[in-house]
């Protein structure tokens, strides 16, 4: 199954598997206990499968309205970093619990990747 493939790929030290949530829900709509359970259950499954600690998180949907304050607090306590869907580049003073991103997709050409990265602020 797919978890067997994750276990196989995790043997490669250049790859890591990090967390999102179990059910991919907008965290701002959940109470504190549900947010913690979504994060921890996801991490637990990945950590058991890979044998490595999960250190980074990506918020489901990733917009400020979908993240909320409670999820940010949990992310700060549990992870080294957390990524949003806010477009942009990381800067020296970027909040590690609210990192922006440059969205890149498999179908993007090299020229499109270069353009997206150059245009990100």
PDB file of C-alpha atoms in Angstrom:
ATOM      1  CA  UNK A   1       0.000   0.000   0.000  1.00  0.00           C
ATOM      2  CA  UNK A   2       0.939   3.667   0.013  1.00  0.00           C
ATOM      3  CA  UNK A   3       2.275   3.553   3.591  1.00  0.00           C
ATOM      4  CA  UNK A   4       4.698   0.825   2.497  1.00  0.00           C
ATOM      5  CA  UNK A   5       5.925   3.191  -0.208  1.00  0.00           C
ATOM      6  CA  UNK A   6       6.342   5.967   2.376  1.00  0.00           C
ATOM      7  CA  UNK A   7       8.358   3.588   4.575  1.00  0.00           C
ATOM      8  CA  UNK A   8      10.552   2.688   1.585  1.00  0.00           C
ATOM      9  CA  UNK A   9      11.095   6.314   0.542  1.00  0.00           C
ATOM     10  CA  UNK A  10      11.843   7.381   4.130  1.00  0.00           C
ATOM     11  CA  UNK A  11      14.986   5.247   4.043  1.00  0.00           C
ATOM     12  CA  UNK A  12      16.477   7.888   1.747  1.00  0.00           C
ATOM     13  CA  UNK A  13      18.016  10.519   4.015  1.00  0.00           C
ATOM     14  CA  UNK A  14      17.392  13.240   1.419  1.00  0.00           C
ATOM     15  CA  UNK A  15      13.609  12.874   1.774  1.00  0.00           C
ATOM     16  CA  UNK A  16      11.371  13.712   4.695  1.00  0.00           C
ATOM     17  CA  UNK A  17       7.675  13.336   5.308  1.00  0.00           C
ATOM     18  CA  UNK A  18       6.107  16.164   7.248  1.00  0.00           C
ATOM     19  CA  UNK A  19       2.582  16.887   8.495  1.00  0.00           C
ATOM     20  CA  UNK A  20      -0.649  18.495   7.466  1.00  0.00           C
ATOM     21  CA  UNK A  21      -3.606  16.939   9.315  1.00  0.00           C
ATOM     22  CA  UNK A  22      -5.597  13.714   9.238  1.00  0.00           C
ATOM     23  CA  UNK A  23      -8.812  15.085   7.747  1.00  0.00           C
ATOM     24  CA  UNK A  24      -7.632  18.228   5.901  1.00  0.00           C
ATOM     25  CA  UNK A  25     -10.088  20.547   7.672  1.00  0.00           C
ATOM     26  CA  UNK A  26      -9.977  24.314   8.115  1.00  0.00           C
ATOM     27  CA  UNK A  27      -8.441  24.483  11.586  1.00  0.00           C
ATOM     28  CA  UNK A  28     -10.095  27.783  12.500  1.00  0.00           C
ATOM     29  CA  UNK A  29     -13.424  25.952  12.542  1.00  0.00           C
ATOM     30  CA  UNK A  30     -12.282  23.376  15.118  1.00  0.00           C
ATOM     31  CA  UNK A  31     -11.946  23.636  18.879  1.00  0.00           C
ATOM     32  CA  UNK A  32      -8.571  23.398  20.595  1.00  0.00           C
ATOM     33  CA  UNK A  33      -8.794  19.681  21.381  1.00  0.00           C
ATOM     34  CA  UNK A  34      -9.728  18.822  17.799  1.00  0.00           C
ATOM     35  CA  UNK A  35      -6.857  20.914  16.417  1.00  0.00           C
ATOM     36  CA  UNK A  36      -4.361  19.170  18.693  1.00  0.00           C
ATOM     37  CA  UNK A  37      -5.783  15.759  17.753  1.00  0.00           C
ATOM     38  CA  UNK A  38      -5.603  16.513  14.011  1.00  0.00           C
ATOM     39  CA  UNK A  39      -1.949  17.551  14.272  1.00  0.00           C
ATOM     40  CA  UNK A  40      -0.808  14.831  16.658  1.00  0.00           C
ATOM     41  CA  UNK A  41      -2.621  11.953  14.955  1.00  0.00           C
ATOM     42  CA  UNK A  42      -1.099  12.918  11.643  1.00  0.00           C
ATOM     43  CA  UNK A  43       2.385  13.198  13.160  1.00  0.00           C
ATOM     44  CA  UNK A  44       2.053   9.911  15.001  1.00  0.00           C
ATOM     45  CA  UNK A  45       1.170   7.967  11.867  1.00  0.00           C
ATOM     46  CA  UNK A  46       4.057   9.464   9.911  1.00  0.00           C
ATOM     47  CA  UNK A  47       6.555   9.012  12.766  1.00  0.00           C
ATOM     48  CA  UNK A  48       5.596   5.366  13.314  1.00  0.00           C
ATOM     49  CA  UNK A  49       5.869   4.675   9.581  1.00  0.00           C
ATOM     50  CA  UNK A  50       9.134   6.540   8.929  1.00  0.00           C
ATOM     51  CA  UNK A  51      10.896   6.176  12.266  1.00  0.00           C
ATOM     52  CA  UNK A  52      11.637   9.925  12.214  1.00  0.00           C
ATOM     53  CA  UNK A  53      10.193  12.873  14.107  1.00  0.00           C
ATOM     54  CA  UNK A  54       7.897  15.178  12.162  1.00  0.00           C
ATOM     55  CA  UNK A  55       9.225  18.732  12.474  1.00  0.00           C
ATOM     56  CA  UNK A  56       7.349  20.787   9.878  1.00  0.00           C
ATOM     57  CA  UNK A  57       3.686  21.471   9.202  1.00  0.00           C
ATOM     58  CA  UNK A  58       1.555  22.817   6.368  1.00  0.00           C
ATOM     59  CA  UNK A  59      -1.827  24.312   7.268  1.00  0.00           C
ATOM     60  CA  UNK A  60      -4.772  22.799   5.370  1.00  0.00           C
ATOM     61  CA  UNK A  61      -6.045  25.410   2.883  1.00  0.00           C
ATOM     62  CA  UNK A  62      -3.441  27.758   4.380  1.00  0.00           C
ATOM     63  CA  UNK A  63      -5.350  31.025   4.255  1.00  0.00           C
ATOM     64  CA  UNK A  64      -5.400  33.258   7.329  1.00  0.00           C
ATOM     65  CA  UNK A  65      -9.138  32.697   7.803  1.00  0.00           C
ATOM     66  CA  UNK A  66      -8.688  28.913   7.721  1.00  0.00           C
ATOM     67  CA  UNK A  67      -5.709  28.869  10.113  1.00  0.00           C
ATOM     68  CA  UNK A  68      -6.850  30.873  13.117  1.00  0.00           C
ATOM     69  CA  UNK A  69      -4.955  31.775  16.297  1.00  0.00           C
ATOM     70  CA  UNK A  70      -5.329  28.449  18.112  1.00  0.00           C
ATOM     71  CA  UNK A  71      -3.747  26.449  15.283  1.00  0.00           C
ATOM     72  CA  UNK A  72      -0.828  28.898  15.198  1.00  0.00           C
ATOM     73  CA  UNK A  73      -0.237  28.398  18.931  1.00  0.00           C
ATOM     74  CA  UNK A  74      -0.226  24.613  18.545  1.00  0.00           C
ATOM     75  CA  UNK A  75       2.068  24.809  15.520  1.00  0.00           C
ATOM     76  CA  UNK A  76       4.533  26.999  17.463  1.00  0.00           C
ATOM     77  CA  UNK A  77       4.686  24.451  20.274  1.00  0.00           C
ATOM     78  CA  UNK A  78       4.855  21.288  18.150  1.00  0.00           C
ATOM     79  CA  UNK A  79       6.809  22.129  14.992  1.00  0.00           C
ATOM     80  CA  UNK A  80       9.992  23.889  13.918  1.00  0.00           C
ATOM     81  CA  UNK A  81       8.040  25.579  11.103  1.00  0.00           C
ATOM     82  CA  UNK A  82       4.574  25.844   9.597  1.00  0.00           C
ATOM     83  CA  UNK A  83       3.697  26.941   6.067  1.00  0.00           C
ATOM     84  CA  UNK A  84       0.679  28.918   4.900  1.00  0.00           C
ATOM     85  CA  UNK A  85      -0.723  29.534   1.431  1.00  0.00           C
ATOM     86  CA  UNK A  86       0.230  33.194   1.664  1.00  0.00           C
ATOM     87  CA  UNK A  87       2.304  33.878  -1.424  1.00  0.00           C
ATOM     88  CA  UNK A  88       5.801  35.187  -0.993  1.00  0.00           C
ATOM     89  CA  UNK A  89       9.362  34.433  -0.024  1.00  0.00           C
ATOM     90  CA  UNK A  90      10.721  33.791   3.423  1.00  0.00           C
ATOM     91  CA  UNK A  91      12.719  36.646   4.879  1.00  0.00           C
ATOM     92  CA  UNK A  92      15.146  36.901   7.765  1.00  0.00           C
ATOM     93  CA  UNK A  93      12.335  38.045  10.093  1.00  0.00           C
ATOM     94  CA  UNK A  94       9.658  35.641   8.790  1.00  0.00           C
ATOM     95  CA  UNK A  95       7.459  34.106  11.489  1.00  0.00           C
ATOM     96  CA  UNK A  96       8.427  30.407  11.487  1.00  0.00           C
ATOM     97  CA  UNK A  97       4.844  29.437  12.352  1.00  0.00           C
ATOM     98  CA  UNK A  98       3.402  31.425   9.426  1.00  0.00           C
ATOM     99  CA  UNK A  99       5.790  30.968   6.506  1.00  0.00           C
ATOM    100  CA  UNK A 100       4.741  32.096   3.017  1.00  0.00           C
ATOM    101  CA  UNK A 101       5.326  30.001  -0.078  1.00  0.00           C
ATOM    102  CA  UNK A 102       5.859  30.151  -3.802  1.00  0.00           C
ATOM    103  CA  UNK A 103       3.420  27.587  -5.218  1.00  0.00           C
ATOM    104  CA  UNK A 104       5.112  25.357  -7.775  1.00  0.00           C
ATOM    105  CA  UNK A 105       3.448  22.496  -9.624  1.00  0.00           C
ATOM    106  CA  UNK A 106       4.709  19.511 -11.551  1.00  0.00           C
ATOM    107  CA  UNK A 107       3.266  20.871 -14.799  1.00  0.00           C
ATOM    108  CA  UNK A 108       5.075  24.234 -14.409  1.00  0.00           C
ATOM    109  CA  UNK A 109       7.747  24.718 -17.043  1.00  0.00           C
ATOM    110  CA  UNK A 110      11.237  25.836 -16.024  1.00  0.00           C
ATOM    111  CA  UNK A 111      10.395  29.285 -17.317  1.00  0.00           C
ATOM    112  CA  UNK A 112       7.196  29.398 -15.213  1.00  0.00           C
ATOM    113  CA  UNK A 113       9.114  28.338 -12.090  1.00  0.00           C
ATOM    114  CA  UNK A 114      11.703  31.065 -12.728  1.00  0.00           C
ATOM    115  CA  UNK A 115       8.941  33.632 -13.238  1.00  0.00           C
ATOM    116  CA  UNK A 116       7.068  32.619 -10.075  1.00  0.00           C
ATOM    117  CA  UNK A 117      10.211  32.753  -7.954  1.00  0.00           C
ATOM    118  CA  UNK A 118      11.334  36.077  -9.429  1.00  0.00           C
ATOM    119  CA  UNK A 119       7.899  37.643  -8.920  1.00  0.00           C
ATOM    120  CA  UNK A 120       7.544  36.504  -5.290  1.00  0.00           C
ATOM    121  CA  UNK A 121       8.112  39.238  -2.738  1.00  0.00           C
TER     122      UNK A 121
END
